[in-house]
mmCIF file of C-alpha atoms in Angstrom:
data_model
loop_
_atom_site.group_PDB
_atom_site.id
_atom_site.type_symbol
_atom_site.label_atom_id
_atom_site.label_comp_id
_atom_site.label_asym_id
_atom_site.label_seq_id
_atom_site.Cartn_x
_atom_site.Cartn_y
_atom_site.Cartn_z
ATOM 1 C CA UNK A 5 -39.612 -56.909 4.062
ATOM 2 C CA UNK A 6 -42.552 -55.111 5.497
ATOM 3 C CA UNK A 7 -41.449 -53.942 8.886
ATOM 4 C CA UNK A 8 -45.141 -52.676 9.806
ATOM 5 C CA UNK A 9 -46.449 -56.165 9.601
ATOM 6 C CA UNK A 10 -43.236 -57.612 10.642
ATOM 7 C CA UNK A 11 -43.130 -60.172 7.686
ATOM 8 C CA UNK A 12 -40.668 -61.152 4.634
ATOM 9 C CA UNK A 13 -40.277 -63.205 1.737
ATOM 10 C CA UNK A 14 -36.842 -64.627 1.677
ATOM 11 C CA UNK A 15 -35.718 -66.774 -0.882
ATOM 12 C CA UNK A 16 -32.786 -69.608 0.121
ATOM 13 C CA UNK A 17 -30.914 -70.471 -2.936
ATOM 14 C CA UNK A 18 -28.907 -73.594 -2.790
ATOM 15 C CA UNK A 19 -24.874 -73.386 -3.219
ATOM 16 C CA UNK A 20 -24.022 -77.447 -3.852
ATOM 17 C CA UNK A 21 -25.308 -79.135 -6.383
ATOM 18 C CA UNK A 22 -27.020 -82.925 -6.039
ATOM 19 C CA UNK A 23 -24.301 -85.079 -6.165
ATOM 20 C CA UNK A 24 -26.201 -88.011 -5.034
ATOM 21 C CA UNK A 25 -27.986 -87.729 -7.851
ATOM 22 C CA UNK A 26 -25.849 -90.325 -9.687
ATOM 23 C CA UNK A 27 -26.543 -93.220 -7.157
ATOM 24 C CA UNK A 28 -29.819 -93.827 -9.428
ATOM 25 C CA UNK A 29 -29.748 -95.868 -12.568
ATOM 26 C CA UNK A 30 -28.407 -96.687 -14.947
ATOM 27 C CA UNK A 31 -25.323 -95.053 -13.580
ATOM 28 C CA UNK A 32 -25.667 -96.466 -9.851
ATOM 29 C CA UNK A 33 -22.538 -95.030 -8.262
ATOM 30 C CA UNK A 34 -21.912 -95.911 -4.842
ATOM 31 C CA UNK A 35 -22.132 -93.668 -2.230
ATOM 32 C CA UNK A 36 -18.393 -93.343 -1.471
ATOM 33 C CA UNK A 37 -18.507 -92.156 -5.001
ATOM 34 C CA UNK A 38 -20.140 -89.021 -4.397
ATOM 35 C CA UNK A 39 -19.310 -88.011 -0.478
ATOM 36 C CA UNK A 40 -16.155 -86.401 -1.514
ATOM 37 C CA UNK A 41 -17.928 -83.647 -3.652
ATOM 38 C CA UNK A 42 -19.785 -82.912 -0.264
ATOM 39 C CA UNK A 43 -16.504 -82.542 2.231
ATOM 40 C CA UNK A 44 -13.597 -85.270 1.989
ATOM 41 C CA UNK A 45 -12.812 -87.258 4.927
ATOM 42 C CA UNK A 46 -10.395 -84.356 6.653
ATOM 43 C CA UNK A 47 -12.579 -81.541 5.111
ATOM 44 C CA UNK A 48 -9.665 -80.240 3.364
ATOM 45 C CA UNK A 49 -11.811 -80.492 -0.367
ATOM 46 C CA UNK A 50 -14.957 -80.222 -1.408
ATOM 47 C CA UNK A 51 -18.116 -78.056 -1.653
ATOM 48 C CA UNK A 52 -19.754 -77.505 1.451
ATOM 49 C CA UNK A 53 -15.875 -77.116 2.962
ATOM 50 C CA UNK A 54 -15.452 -74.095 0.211
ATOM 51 C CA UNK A 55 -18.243 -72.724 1.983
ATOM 52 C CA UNK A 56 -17.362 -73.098 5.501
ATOM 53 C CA UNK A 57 -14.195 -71.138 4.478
ATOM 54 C CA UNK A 58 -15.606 -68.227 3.520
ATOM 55 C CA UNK A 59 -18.126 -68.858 6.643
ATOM 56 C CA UNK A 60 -21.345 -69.050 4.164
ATOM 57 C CA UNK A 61 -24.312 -70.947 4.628
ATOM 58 C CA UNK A 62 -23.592 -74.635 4.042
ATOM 59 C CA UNK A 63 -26.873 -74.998 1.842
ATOM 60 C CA UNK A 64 -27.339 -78.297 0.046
ATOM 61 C CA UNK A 65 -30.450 -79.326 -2.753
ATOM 62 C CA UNK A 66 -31.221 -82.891 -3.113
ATOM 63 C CA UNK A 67 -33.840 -84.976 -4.685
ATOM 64 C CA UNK A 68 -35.993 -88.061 -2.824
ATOM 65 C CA UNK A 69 -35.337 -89.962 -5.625
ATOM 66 C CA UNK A 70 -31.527 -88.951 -5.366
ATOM 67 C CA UNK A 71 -31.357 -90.257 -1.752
ATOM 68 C CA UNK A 72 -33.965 -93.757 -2.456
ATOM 69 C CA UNK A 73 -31.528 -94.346 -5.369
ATOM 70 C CA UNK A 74 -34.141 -97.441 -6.593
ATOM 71 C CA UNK A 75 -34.610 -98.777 -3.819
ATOM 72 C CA UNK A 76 -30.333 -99.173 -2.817
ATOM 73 C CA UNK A 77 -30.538 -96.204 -0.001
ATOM 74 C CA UNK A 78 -26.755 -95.397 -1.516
ATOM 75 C CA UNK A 79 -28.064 -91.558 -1.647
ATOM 76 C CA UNK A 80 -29.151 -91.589 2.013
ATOM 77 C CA UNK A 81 -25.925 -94.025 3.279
ATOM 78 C CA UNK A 82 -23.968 -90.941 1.291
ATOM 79 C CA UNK A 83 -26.167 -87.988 2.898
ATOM 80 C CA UNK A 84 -25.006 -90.045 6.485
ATOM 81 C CA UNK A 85 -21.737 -89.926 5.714
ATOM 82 C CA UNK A 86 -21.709 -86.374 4.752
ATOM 83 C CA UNK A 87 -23.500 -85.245 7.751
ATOM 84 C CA UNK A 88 -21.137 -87.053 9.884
ATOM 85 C CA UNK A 89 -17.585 -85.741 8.147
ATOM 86 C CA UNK A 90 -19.482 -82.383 8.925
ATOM 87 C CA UNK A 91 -19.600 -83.094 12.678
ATOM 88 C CA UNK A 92 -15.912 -84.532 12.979
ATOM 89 C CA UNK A 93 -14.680 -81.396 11.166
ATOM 90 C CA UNK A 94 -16.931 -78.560 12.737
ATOM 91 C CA UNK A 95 -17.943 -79.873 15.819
ATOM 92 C CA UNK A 96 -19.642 -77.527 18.089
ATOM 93 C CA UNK A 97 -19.456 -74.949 15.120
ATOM 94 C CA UNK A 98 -21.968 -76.320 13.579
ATOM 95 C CA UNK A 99 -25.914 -75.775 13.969
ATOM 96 C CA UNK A 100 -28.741 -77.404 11.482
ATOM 97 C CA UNK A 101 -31.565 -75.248 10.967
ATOM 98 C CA UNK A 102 -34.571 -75.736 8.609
ATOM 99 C CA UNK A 103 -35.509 -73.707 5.764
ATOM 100 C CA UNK A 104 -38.103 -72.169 8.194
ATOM 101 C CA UNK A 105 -35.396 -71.882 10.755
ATOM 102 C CA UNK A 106 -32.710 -69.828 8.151
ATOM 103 C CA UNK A 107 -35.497 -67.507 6.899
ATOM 104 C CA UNK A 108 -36.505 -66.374 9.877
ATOM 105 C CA UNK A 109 -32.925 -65.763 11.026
ATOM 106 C CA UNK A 110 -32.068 -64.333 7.759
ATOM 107 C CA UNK A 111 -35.089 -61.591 7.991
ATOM 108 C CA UNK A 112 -34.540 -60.702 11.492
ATOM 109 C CA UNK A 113 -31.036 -59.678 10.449
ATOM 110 C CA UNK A 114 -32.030 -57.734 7.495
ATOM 111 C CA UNK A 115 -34.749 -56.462 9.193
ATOM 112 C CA UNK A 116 -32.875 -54.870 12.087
ATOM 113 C CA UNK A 117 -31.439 -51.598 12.600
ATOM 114 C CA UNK A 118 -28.702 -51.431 15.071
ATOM 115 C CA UNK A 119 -26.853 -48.360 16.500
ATOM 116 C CA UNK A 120 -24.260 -48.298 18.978
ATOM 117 C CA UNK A 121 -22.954 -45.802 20.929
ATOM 118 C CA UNK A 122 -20.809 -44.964 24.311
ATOM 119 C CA UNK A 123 -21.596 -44.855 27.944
ATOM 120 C CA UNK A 124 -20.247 -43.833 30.835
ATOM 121 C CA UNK A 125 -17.737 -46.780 31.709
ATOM 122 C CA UNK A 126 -19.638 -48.993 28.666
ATOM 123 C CA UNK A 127 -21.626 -48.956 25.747
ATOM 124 C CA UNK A 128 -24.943 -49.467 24.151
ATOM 125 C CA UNK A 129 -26.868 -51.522 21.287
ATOM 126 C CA UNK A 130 -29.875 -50.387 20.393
ATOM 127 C CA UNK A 131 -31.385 -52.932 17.975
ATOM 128 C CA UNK A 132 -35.058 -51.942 16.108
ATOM 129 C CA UNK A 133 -36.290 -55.213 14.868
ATOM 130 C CA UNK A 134 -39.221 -56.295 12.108
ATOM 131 C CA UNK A 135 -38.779 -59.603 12.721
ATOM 132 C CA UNK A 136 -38.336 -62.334 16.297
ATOM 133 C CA UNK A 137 -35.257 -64.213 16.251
ATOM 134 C CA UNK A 138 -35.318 -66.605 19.548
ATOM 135 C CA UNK A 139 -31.082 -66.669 18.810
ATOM 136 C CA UNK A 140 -30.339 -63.569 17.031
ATOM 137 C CA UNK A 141 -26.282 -63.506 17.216
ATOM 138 C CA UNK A 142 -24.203 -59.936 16.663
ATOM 139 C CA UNK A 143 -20.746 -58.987 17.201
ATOM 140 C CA UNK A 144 -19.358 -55.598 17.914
ATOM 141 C CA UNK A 145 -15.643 -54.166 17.707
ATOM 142 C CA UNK A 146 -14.964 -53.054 21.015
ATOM 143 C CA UNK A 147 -12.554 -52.658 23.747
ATOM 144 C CA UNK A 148 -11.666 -56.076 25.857
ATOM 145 C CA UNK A 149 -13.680 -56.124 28.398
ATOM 146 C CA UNK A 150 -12.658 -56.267 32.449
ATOM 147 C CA UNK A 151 -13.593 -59.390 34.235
ATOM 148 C CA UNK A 152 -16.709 -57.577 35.621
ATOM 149 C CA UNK A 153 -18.313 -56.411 33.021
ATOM 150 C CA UNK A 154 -22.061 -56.826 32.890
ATOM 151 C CA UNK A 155 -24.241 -57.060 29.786
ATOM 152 C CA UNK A 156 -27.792 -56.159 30.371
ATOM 153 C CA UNK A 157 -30.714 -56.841 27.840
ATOM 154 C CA UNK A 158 -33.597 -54.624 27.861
ATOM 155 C CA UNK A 159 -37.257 -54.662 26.201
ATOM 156 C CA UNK A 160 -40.219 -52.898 27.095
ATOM 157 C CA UNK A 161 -42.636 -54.625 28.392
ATOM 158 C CA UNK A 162 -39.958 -57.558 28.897
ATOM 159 C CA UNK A 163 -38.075 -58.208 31.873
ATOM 160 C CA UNK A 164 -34.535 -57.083 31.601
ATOM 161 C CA UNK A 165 -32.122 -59.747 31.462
ATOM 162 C CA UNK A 166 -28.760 -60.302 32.636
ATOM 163 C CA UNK A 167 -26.724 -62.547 29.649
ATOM 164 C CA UNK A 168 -23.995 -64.931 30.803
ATOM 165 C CA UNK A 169 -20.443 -64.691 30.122
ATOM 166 C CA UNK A 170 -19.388 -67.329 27.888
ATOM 167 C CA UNK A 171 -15.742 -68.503 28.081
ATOM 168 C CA UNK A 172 -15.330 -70.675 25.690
ATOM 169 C CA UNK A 173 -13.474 -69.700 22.347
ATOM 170 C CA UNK A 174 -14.782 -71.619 19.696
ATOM 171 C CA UNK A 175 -18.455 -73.099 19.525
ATOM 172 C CA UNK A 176 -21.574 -71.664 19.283
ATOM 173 C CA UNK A 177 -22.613 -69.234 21.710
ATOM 174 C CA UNK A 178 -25.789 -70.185 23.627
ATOM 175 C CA UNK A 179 -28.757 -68.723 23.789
ATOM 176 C CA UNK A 180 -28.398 -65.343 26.513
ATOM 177 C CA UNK A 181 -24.971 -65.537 26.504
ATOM 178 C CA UNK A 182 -21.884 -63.594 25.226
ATOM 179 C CA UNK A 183 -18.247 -63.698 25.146
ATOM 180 C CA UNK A 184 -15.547 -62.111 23.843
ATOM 181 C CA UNK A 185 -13.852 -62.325 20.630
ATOM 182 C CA UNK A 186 -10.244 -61.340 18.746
ATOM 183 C CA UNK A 187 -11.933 -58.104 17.811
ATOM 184 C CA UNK A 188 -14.244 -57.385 20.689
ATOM 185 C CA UNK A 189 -17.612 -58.728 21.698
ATOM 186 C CA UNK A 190 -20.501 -61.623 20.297
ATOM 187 C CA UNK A 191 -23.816 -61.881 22.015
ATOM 188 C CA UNK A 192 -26.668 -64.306 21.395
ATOM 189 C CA UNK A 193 -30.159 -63.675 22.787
ATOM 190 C CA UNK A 194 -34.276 -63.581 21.774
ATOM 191 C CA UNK A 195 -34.285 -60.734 19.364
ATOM 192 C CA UNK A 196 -37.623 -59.498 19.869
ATOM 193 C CA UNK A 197 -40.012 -57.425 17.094
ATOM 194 C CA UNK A 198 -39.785 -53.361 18.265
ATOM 195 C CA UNK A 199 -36.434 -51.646 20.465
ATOM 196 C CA UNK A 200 -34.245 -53.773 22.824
ATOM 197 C CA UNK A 201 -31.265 -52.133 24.157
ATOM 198 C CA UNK A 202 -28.037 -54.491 25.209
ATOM 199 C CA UNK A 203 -26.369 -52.298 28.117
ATOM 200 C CA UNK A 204 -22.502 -53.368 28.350
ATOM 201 C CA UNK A 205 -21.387 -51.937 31.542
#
């Protein structure tokens, strides 16, 4: 990371092998052969639901040839499948990123340096980024809010903005919004490169 230049190198390892790999010859399996590896039909088993218990990144290799499988498509009718046992399972939990998309996100949060500390009736974030991050998401322990609390984001040079109170308990939050969880707080907003401050009042 070089924060002066507000670049990194981040490299994205995979964590599920290439099951469809086996829908080329001469083996040819089917793809209903290989979609259980992935996530089985109630996402009880399988790789990529290991990793959405321990709430890792659901990071998957595969191969063109793996998908084409000769000219049969089995890879890709599997890689279908698998994406949509992923939605019936996860739902609203779930968000697809590109590479470009998770190393940007992953920089900006090794990249910043947040500090918190109390207010009169509130608290404060200060966050000192080296890297934008158009949906930067933190959570803080902190004390349940009251109905009216207010969370204010401010950048220099930026007008301030007011984020939205998100009531829903499960999803993803959306961008400039924030809601409270079993511990305390989330908020998602544009994560900017230099000092924003969220205001909880």
């Amino acid at each position: 990371l070089d924060r002066e230049r507000g670049e990194a190198v981040v490299s994205i390892i995979d964590y599920c092998h290439d099951y469809f790999w086996p829908t080329q010859r001469p083996t040819s399996v089917a793809a209903s052969e290989v979609v259980d590896h992935f996530i089985t039909v109630d996402g009880s088993a399988g790789r990529l639901a290991d990793l959405a218990q321990t709430e890792g990144w659901l990071i998957f290799v595969c191969h063109w040839q793996s998908l084409y499988s000769d000219g049969t498509r089995e890879g890709l009718a599997a890689l279908d499948e698998v994406a949509a046992r992923l939605a019936r399972v996860y739902g609203t939990r779930l968000n697809w990123l590109t590479l470009g998309e998770i190393a940007r996100y992953r920089a900006a949060s090794e990249g910043c340096e947040i500090a918190a500390r109390p207010t009169d009736g509130g608290f404060e974030i200060e966050l000192d980024a080296a890297v934008d991050c158009p949906d930067f998401t933190i959570a803080v322990d902190a004390p349940a809010p009251t109905r009216d609390v207010g969370v204010l984001l401010e950048s220099p040079e930026v007008t301030s903005r007011v984020l939205r109170r998100d009531g829903g308990a499960a999803g993803l939050l959306a961008i400039g919004s924030w809601r409270e969880t079993s511990a305390g707080m989330a908020f998602c907003f544009p994560l900017r490169r230099g000092k924003q401050v969220l205001k909880v009042r």
